[in-house]
PDB file of C-alpha atoms and ligand atoms in Angstrom:
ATOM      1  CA  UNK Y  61       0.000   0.000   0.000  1.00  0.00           C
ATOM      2  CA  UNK Y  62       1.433   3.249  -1.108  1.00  0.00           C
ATOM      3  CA  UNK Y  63       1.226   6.342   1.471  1.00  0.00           C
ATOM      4  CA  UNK Y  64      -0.109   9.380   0.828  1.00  0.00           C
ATOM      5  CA  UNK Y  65       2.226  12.400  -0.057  1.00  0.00           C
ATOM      6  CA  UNK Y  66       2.503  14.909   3.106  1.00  0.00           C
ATOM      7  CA  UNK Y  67       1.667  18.369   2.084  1.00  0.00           C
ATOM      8  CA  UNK Y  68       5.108  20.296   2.920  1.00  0.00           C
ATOM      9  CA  UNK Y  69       6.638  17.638   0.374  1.00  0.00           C
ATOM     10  CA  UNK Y  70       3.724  17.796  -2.119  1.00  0.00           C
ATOM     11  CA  UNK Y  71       4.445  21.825  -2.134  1.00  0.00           C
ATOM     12  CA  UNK Y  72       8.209  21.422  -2.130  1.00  0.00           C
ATOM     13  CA  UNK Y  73       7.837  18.981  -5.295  1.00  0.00           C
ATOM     14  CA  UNK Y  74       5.511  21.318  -7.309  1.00  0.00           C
ATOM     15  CA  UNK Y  75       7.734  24.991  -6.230  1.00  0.00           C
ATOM     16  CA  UNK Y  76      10.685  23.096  -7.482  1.00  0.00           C
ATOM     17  CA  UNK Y  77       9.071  22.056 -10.417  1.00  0.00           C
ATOM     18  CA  UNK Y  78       7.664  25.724 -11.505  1.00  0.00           C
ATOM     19  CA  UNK Y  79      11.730  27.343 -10.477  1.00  0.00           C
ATOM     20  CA  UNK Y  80      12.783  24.698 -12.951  1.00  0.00           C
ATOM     21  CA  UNK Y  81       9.882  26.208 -15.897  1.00  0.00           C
ATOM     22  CA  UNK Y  82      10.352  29.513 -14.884  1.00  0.00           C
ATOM     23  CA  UNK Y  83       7.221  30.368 -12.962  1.00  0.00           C
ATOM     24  CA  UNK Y  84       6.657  31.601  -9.795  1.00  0.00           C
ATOM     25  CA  UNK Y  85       6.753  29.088  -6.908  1.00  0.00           C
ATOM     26  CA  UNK Y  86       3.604  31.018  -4.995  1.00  0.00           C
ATOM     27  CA  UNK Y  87       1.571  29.189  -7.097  1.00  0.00           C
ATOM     28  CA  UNK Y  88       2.077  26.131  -6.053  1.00  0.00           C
ATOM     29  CA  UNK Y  89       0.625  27.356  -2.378  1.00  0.00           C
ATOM     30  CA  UNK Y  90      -2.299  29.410  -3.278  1.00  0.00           C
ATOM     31  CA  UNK Y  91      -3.309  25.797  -5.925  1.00  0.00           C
ATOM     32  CA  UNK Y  92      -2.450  23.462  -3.006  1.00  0.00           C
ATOM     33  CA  UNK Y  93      -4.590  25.452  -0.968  1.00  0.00           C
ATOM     34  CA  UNK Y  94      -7.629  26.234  -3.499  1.00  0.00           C
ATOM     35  CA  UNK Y  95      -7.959  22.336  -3.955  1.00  0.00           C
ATOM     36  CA  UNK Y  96      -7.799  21.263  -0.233  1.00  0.00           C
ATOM     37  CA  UNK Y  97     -10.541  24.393   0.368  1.00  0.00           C
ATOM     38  CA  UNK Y  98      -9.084  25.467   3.331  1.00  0.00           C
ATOM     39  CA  UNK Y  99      -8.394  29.204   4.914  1.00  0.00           C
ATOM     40  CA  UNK Y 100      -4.660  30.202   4.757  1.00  0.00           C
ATOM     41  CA  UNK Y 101      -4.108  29.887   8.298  1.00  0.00           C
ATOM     42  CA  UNK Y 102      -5.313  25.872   8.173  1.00  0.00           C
ATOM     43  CA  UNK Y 103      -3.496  25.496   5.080  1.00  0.00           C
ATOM     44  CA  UNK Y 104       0.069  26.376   7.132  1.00  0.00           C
ATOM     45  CA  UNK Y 105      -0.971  24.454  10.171  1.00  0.00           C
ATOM     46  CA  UNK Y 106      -1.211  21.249   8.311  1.00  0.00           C
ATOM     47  CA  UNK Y 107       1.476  20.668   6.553  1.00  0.00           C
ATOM     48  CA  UNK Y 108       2.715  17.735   8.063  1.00  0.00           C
ATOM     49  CA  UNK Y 109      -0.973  15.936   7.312  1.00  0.00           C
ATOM     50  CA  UNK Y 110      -1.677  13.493   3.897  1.00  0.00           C
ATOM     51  CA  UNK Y 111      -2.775  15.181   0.759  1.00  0.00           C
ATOM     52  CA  UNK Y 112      -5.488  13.375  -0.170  1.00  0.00           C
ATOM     53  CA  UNK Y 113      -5.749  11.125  -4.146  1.00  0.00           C
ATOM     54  CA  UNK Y 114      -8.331  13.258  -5.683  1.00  0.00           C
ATOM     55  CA  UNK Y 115      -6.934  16.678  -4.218  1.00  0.00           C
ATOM     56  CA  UNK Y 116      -3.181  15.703  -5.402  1.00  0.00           C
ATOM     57  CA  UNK Y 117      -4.741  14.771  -8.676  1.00  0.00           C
ATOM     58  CA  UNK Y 118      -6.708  18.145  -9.645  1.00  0.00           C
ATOM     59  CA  UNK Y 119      -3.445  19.781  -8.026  1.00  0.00           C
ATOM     60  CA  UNK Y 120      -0.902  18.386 -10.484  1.00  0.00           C
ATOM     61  CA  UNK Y 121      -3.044  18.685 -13.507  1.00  0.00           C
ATOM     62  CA  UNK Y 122      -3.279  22.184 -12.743  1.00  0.00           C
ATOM     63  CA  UNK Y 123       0.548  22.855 -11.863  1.00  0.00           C
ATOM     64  CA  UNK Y 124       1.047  21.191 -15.242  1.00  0.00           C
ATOM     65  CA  UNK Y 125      -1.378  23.485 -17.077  1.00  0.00           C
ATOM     66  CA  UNK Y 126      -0.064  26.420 -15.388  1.00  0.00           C
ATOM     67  CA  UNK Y 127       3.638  25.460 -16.303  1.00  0.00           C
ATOM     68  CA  UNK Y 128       2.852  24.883 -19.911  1.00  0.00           C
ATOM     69  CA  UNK Y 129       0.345  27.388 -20.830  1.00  0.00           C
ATOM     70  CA  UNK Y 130       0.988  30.184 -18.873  1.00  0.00           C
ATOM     71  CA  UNK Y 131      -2.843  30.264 -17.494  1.00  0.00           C
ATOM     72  CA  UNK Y 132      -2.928  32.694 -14.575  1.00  0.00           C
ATOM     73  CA  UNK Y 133      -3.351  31.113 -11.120  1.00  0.00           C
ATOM     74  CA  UNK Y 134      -6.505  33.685 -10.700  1.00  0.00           C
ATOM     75  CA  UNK Y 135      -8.017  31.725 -13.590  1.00  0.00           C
ATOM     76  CA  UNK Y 136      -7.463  28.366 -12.706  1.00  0.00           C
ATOM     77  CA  UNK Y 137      -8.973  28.982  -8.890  1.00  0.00           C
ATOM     78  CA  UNK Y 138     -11.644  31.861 -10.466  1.00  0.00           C
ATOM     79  CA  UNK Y 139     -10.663  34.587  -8.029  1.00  0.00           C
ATOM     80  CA  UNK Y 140      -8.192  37.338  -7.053  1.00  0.00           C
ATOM     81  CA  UNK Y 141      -7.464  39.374  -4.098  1.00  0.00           C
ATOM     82  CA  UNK Y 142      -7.557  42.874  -3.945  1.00  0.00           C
ATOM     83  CA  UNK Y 143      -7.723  45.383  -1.106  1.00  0.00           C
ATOM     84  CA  UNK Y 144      -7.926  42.166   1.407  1.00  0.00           C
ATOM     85  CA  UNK Y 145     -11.216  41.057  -0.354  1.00  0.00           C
ATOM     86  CA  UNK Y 146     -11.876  38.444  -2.937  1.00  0.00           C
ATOM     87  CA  UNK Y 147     -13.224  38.887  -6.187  1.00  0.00           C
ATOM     88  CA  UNK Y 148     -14.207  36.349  -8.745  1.00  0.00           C
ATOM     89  CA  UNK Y 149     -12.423  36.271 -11.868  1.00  0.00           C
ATOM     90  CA  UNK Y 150     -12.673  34.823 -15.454  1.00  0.00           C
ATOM     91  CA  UNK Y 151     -11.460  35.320 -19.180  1.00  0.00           C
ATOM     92  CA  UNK Y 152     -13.693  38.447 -19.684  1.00  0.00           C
ATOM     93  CA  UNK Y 153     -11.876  40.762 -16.899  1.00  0.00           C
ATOM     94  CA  UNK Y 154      -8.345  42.184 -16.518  1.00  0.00           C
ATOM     95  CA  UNK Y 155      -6.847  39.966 -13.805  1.00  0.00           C
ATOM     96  CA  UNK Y 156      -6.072  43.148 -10.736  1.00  0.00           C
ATOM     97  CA  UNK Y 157      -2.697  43.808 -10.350  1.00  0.00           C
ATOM     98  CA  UNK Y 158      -1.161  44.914  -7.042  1.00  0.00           C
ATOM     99  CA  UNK Y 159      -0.656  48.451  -8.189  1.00  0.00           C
ATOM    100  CA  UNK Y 160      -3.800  49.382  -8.547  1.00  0.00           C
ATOM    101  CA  UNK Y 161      -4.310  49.167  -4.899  1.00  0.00           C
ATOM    102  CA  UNK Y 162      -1.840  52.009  -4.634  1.00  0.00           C
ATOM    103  CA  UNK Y 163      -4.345  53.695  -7.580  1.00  0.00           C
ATOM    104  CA  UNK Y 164      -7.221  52.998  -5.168  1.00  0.00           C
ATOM    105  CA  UNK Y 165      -5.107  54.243  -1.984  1.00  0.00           C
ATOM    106  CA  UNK Y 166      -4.797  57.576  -3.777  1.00  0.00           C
ATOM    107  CA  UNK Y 167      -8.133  57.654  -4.753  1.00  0.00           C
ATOM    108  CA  UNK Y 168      -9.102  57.380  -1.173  1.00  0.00           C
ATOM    109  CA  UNK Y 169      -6.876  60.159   0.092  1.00  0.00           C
ATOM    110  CA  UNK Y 170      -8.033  62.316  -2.929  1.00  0.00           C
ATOM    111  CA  UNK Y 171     -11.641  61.793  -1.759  1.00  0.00           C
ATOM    112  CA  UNK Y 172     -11.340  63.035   1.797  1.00  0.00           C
ATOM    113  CA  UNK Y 173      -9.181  66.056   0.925  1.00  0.00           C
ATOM    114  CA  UNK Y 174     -12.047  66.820  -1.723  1.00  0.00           C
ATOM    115  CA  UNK Y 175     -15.297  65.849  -0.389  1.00  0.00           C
ATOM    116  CA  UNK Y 176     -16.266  68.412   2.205  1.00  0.00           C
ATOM    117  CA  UNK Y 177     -18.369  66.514   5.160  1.00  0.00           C
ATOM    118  CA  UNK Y 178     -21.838  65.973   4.118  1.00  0.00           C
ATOM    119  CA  UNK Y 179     -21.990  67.012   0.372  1.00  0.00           C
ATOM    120  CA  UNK Y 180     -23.170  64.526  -2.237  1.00  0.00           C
ATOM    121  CA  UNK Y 181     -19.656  63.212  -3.515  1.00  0.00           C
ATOM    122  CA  UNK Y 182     -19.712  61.327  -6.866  1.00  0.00           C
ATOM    123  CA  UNK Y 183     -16.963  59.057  -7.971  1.00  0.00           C
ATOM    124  CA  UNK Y 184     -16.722  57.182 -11.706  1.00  0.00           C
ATOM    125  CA  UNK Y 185     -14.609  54.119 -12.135  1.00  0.00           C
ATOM    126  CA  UNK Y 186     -14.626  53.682 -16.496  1.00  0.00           C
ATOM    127  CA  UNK Y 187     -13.602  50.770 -17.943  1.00  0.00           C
ATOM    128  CA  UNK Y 188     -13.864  49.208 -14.546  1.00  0.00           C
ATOM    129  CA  UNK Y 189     -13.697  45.392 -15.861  1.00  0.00           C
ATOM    130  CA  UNK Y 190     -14.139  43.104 -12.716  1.00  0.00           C
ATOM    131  CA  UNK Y 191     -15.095  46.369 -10.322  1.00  0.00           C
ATOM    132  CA  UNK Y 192     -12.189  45.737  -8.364  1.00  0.00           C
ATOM    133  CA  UNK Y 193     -11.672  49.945  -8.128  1.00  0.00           C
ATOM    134  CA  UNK Y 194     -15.123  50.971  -7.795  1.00  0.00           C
ATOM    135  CA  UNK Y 195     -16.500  48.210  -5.651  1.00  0.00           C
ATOM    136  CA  UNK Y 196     -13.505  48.867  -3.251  1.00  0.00           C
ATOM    137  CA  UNK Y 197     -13.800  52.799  -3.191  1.00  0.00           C
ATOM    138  CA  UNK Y 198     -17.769  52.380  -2.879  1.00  0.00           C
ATOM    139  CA  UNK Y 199     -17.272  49.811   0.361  1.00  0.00           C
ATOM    140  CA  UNK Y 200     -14.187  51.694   1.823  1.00  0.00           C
ATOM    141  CA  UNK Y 201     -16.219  55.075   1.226  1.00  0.00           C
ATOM    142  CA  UNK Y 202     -19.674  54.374   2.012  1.00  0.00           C
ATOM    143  CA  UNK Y 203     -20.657  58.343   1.939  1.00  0.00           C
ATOM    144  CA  UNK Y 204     -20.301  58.489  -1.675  1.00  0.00           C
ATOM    145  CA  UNK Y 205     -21.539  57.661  -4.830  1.00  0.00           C
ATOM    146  CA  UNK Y 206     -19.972  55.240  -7.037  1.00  0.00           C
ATOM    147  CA  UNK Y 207     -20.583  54.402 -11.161  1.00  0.00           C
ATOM    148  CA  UNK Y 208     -18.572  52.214 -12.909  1.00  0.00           C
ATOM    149  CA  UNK Y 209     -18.699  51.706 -17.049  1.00  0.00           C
ATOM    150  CA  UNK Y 210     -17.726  49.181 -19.201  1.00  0.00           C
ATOM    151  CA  UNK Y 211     -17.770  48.636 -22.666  1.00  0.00           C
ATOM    152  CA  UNK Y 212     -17.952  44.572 -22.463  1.00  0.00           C
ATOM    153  CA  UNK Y 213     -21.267  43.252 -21.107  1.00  0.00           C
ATOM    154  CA  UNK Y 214     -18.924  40.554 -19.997  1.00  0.00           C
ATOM    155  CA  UNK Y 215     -17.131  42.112 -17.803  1.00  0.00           C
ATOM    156  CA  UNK Y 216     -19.911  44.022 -16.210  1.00  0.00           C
ATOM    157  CA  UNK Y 217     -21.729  40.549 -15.324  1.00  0.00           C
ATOM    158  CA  UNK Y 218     -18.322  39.355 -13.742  1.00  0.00           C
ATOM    159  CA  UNK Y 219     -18.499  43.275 -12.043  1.00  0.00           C
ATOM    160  CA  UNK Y 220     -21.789  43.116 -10.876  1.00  0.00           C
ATOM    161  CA  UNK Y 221     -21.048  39.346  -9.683  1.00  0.00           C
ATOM    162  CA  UNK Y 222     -18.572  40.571  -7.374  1.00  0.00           C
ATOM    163  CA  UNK Y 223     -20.275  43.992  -6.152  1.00  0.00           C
ATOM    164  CA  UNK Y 224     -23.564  41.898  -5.043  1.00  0.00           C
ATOM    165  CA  UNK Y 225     -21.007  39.262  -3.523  1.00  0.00           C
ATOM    166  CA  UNK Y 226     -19.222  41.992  -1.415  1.00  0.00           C
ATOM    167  CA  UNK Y 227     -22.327  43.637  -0.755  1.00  0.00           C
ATOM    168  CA  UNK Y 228     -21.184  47.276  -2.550  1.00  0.00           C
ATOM    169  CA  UNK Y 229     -23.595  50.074  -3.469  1.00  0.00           C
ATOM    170  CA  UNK Y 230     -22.598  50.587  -7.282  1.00  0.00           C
ATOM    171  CA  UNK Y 231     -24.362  51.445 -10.725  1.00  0.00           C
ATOM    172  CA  UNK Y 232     -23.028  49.722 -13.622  1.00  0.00           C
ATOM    173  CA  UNK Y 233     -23.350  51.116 -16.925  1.00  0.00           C
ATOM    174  CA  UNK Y 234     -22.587  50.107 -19.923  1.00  0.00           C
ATOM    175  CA  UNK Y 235     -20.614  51.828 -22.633  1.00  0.00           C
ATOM    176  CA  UNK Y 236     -17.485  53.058 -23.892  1.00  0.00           C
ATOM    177  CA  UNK Y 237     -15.623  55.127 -21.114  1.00  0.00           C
ATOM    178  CA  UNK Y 238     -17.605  57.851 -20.247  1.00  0.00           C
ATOM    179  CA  UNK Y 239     -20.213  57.971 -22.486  1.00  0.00           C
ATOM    180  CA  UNK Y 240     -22.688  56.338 -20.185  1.00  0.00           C
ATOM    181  CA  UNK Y 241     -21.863  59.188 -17.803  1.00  0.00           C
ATOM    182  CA  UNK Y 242     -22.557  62.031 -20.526  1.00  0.00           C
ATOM    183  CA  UNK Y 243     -25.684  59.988 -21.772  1.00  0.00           C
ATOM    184  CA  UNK Y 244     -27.247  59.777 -18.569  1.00  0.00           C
ATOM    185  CA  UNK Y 245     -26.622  63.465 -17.198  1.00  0.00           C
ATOM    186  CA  UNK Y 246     -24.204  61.976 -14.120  1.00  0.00           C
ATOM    187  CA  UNK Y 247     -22.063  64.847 -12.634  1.00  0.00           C
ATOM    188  CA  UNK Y 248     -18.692  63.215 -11.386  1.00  0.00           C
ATOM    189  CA  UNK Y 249     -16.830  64.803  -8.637  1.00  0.00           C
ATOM    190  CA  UNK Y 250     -13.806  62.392  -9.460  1.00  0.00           C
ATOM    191  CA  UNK Y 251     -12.955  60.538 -12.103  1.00  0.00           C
ATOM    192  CA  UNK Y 252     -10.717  57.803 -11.766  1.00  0.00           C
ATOM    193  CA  UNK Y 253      -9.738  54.926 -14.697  1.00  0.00           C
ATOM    194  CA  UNK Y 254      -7.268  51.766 -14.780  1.00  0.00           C
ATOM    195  CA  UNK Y 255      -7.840  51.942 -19.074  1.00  0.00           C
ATOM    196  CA  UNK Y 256      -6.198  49.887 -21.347  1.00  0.00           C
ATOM    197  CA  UNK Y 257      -2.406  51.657 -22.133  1.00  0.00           C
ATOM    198  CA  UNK Y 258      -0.112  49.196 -23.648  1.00  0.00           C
ATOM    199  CA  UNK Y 259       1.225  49.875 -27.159  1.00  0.00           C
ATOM    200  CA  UNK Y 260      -0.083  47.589 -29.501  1.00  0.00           C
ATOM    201  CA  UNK Y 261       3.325  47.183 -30.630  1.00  0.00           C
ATOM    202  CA  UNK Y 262       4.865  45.799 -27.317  1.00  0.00           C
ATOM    203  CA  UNK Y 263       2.397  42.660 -27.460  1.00  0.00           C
ATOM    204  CA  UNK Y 264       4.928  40.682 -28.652  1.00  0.00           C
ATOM    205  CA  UNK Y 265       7.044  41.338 -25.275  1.00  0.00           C
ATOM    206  CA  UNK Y 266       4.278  40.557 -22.768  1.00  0.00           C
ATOM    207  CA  UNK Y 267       4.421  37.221 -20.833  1.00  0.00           C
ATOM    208  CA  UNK Y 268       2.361  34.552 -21.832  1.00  0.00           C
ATOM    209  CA  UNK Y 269       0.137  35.051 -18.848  1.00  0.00           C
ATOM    210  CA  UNK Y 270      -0.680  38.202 -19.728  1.00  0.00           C
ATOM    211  CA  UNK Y 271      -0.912  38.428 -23.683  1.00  0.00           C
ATOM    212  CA  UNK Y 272      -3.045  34.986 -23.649  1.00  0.00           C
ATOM    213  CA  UNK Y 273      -5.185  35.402 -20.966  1.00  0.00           C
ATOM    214  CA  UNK Y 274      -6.046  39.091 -20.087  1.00  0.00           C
ATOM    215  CA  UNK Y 275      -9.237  40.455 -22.485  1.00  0.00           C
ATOM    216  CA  UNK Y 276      -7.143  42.187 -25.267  1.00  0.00           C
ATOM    217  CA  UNK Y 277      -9.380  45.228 -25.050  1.00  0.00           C
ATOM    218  CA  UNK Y 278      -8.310  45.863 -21.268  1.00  0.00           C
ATOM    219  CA  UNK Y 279      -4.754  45.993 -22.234  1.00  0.00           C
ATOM    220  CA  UNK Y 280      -4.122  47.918 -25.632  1.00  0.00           C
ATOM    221  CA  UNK Y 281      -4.913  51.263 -26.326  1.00  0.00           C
ATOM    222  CA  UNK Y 282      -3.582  51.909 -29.837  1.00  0.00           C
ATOM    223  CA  UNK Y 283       0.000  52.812 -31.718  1.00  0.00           C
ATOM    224  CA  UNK Y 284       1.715  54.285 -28.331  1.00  0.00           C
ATOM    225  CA  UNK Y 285      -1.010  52.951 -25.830  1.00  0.00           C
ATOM    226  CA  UNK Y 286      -2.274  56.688 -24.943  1.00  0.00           C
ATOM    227  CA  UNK Y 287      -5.454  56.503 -27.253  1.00  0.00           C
ATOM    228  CA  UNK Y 288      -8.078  55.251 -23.561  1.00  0.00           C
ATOM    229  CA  UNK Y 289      -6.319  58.896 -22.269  1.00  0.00           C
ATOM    230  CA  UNK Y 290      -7.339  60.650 -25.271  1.00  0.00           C
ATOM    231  CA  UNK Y 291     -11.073  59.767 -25.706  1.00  0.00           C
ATOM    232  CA  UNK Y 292     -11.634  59.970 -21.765  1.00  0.00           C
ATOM    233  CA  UNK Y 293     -10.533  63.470 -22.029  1.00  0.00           C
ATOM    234  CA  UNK Y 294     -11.973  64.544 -24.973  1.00  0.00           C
ATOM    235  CA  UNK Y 295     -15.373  62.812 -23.534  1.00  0.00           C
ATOM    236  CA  UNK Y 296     -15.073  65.131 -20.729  1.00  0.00           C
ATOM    237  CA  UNK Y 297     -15.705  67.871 -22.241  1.00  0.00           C
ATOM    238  CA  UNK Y 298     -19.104  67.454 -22.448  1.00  0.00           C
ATOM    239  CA  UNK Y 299     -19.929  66.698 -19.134  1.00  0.00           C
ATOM    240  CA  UNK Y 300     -19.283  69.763 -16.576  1.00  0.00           C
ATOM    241  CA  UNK Y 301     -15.087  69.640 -15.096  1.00  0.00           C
ATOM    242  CA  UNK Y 302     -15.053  67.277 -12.330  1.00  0.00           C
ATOM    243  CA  UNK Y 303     -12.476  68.135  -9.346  1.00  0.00           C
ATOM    244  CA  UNK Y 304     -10.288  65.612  -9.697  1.00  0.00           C
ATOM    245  CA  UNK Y 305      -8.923  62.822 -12.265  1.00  0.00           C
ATOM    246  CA  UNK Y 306      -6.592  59.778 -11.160  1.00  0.00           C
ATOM    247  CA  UNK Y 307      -5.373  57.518 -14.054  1.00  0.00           C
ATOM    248  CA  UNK Y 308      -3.500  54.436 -13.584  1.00  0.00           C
ATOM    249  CA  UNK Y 309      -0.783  54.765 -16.864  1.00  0.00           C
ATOM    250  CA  UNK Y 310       2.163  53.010 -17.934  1.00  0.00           C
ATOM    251  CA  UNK Y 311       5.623  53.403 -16.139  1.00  0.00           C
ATOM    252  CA  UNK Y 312       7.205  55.874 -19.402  1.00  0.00           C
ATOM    253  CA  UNK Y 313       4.013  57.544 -19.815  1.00  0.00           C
ATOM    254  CA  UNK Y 314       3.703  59.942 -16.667  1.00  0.00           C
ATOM    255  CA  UNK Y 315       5.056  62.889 -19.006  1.00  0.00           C
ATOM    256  CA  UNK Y 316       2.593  61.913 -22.016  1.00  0.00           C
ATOM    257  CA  UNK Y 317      -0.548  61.787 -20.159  1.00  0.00           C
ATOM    258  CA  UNK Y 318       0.186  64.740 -17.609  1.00  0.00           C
ATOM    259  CA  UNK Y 319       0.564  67.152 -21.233  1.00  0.00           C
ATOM    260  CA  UNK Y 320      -2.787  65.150 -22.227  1.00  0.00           C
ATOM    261  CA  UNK Y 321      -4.102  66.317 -19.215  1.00  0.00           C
ATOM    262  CA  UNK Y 322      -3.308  70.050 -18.799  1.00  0.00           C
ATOM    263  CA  UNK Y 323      -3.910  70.540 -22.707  1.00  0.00           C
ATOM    264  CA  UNK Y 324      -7.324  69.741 -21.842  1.00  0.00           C
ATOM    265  CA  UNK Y 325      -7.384  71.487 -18.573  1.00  0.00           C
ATOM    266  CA  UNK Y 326      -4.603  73.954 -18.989  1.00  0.00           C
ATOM    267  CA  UNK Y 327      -5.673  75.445 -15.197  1.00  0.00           C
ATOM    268  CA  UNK Y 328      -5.419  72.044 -13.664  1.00  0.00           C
ATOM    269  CA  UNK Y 329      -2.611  70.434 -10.642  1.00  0.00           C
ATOM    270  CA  UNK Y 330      -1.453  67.409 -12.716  1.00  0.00           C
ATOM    271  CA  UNK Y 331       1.079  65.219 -10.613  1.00  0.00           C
ATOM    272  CA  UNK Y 332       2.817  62.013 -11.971  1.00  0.00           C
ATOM    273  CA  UNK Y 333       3.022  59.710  -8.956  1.00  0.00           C
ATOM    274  CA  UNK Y 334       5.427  56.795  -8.471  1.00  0.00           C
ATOM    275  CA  UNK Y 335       4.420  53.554  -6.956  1.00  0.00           C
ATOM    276  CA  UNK Y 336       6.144  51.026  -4.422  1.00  0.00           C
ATOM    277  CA  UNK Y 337       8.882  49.729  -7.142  1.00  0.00           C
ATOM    278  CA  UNK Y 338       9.441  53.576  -7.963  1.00  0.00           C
ATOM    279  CA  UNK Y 339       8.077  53.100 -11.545  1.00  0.00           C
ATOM    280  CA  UNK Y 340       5.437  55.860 -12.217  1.00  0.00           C
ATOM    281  CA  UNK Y 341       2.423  54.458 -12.308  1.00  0.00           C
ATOM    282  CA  UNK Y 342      -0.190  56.953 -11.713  1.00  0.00           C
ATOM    283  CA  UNK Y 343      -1.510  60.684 -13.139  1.00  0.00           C
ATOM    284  CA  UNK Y 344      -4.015  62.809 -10.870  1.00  0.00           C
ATOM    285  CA  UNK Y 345      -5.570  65.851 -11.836  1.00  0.00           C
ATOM    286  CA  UNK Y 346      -7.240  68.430  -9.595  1.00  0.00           C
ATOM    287  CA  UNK Y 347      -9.038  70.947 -11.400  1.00  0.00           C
ATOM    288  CA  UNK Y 348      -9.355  74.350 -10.848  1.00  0.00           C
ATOM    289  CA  UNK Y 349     -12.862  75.053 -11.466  1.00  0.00           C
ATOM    290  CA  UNK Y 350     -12.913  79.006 -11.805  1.00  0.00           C
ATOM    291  CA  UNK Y 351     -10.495  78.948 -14.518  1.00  0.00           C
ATOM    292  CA  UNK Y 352     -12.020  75.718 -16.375  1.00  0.00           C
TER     293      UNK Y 352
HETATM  294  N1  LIG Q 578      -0.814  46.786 -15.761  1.00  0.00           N
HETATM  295  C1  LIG Q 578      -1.221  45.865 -16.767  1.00  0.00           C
HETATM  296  C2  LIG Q 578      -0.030  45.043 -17.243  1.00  0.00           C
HETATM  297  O1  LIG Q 578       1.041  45.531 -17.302  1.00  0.00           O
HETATM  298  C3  LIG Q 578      -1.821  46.569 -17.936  1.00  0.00           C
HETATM  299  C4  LIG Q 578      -3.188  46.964 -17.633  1.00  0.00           C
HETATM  300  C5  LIG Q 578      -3.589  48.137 -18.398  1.00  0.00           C
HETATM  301  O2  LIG Q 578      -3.240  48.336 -19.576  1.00  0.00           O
HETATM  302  N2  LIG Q 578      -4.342  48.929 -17.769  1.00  0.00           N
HETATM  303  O3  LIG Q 578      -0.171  43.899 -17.531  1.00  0.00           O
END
């Protein structure tokens, strides 16, 4: 009778095997722990304890798949954290990427310096794919009002999945950017957008989990991956100046989308921000609403 594998040498096995393909090992923890359906703190207090057959079957099969294909972790268990909460995740959404917490963490900080206590306060996420940044501003800032737009029915299902599964107050609209905004009179106080703004020219140079799995329309926005910054600007013109934009962007486009910016607004505060790995990685705005 053969024994069952323990689970610190089933995980050893599997990070070993992902070094050796060039993947990263943390897979082989958050898959291990996905198939035996356990919390995080169970999963590290049983380690010593048999893997069972059927769970060490579904495990390697999907260490294999993710070693060969490249298909993201996130799709292979159907979620992703962000912010500390889960969200569910499939084909049709932008997979979240740590950075755009620090998008979201400005966001936050932008709001209270903005919103003035008890004042309607009116914040719209476009392109918003899974939700991830306006179902975590509209459940970390409860006073205010959150839209989000998409252009992909398909995402906003997955969106609207996660909002009603987190409990979050948000309207989703459908539509490209922010014409569902314009077309349904909404006054924004702060615009904030994670768009597409890859080059269509770098595709070749993305990873395989990203170029084969991520929804091509959330990652490319044209010839030098600026063209989400230009219609978002030019569509707000016709809705009144908000206070405030944030954009996540690309880490050599800071200069790019700040000039995109103040051409439009020529009044406004534009500031290119750096995040944790000191790569820029996000534009705000604040507008100066006299001038505008
Ligand atoms: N940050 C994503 C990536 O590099 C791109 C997402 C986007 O274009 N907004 O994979």
């Amino acid at each position: 009778m053969t024994t069952q594998p323990k689970q610190h040498e089933v995980l050893a096995k599997a990070v070993s095997f992902l070094n050796k393909q060039n993947r990263e090992p943390r897979v082989a923890h958050i898959l291990l722990q996905h198939h035996l359906n356990v919390s995080r703190a169970a999963f590290y207090a049983m380690m010593r304890d048999p893997v069972p057959e059927h769970v060490l079957d579904a495990f390697i099969n999907d260490i294999k798949k993710h070693a060969e294909t490249g298909v993201p972790v996130q799709h292979l268990t159907g979620q992703a954290t962000f912010y500390g909460r889960d969200f569910t995740v499939n084909e049709d959404v932008l997979i979240p990427r740590p950075e755009t917490e620090e998008v979201v963490q400005q966001a936050i900080t932008m709001t209270h310096e903005c919103a003035e206590q008890n004042r309607p306060f009116t914040i719209v996420d476009v392109g918003t794919g899974s939700g991830v940044i306006a179902i975590t501003l509209a459940l970390e800032l409860p006073e205010t009002t959150v839209y989000a737009t998409d252009i992909s029915q398909a995402a906003l299902t997955v969106a609207q999945k996660n909002a009603h599964q987190l409990q979050a107050h948000v309207t989703f609209l459908e539509g490209d950017f922010l014409q569902p905004i314009i077309d349904n009179d909404i006054l924004p106080n702060l615009v904030i957008a994670n768009p597409p703004y890859i080059p269509s020219t770098s595709v070749a140079a993305l990873p395989d989990t990203v170029k084969h799995f991520d929804p091509a329309c959330a990652l490319f926005a044209g010839k030098d991956g600026l063209a989400a910054y230009r219609t978002i600007m030019a569509q707000s013109k016709d809705i009144p100046a908000p206070e405030a934009f944030i954009f996540e962007i690309g880490h050599d486009q800071g200069e790019a989308v700040q000039s995109l910016v103040r051409q439009t607004y020529p009044a406004s505060d534009v500031t290119v921000h750096r995040d944790l790995h000191g790569k820029e990685r996000i534009v705000t705005a604040i507008l100066h609403k006299s001038t505008d």
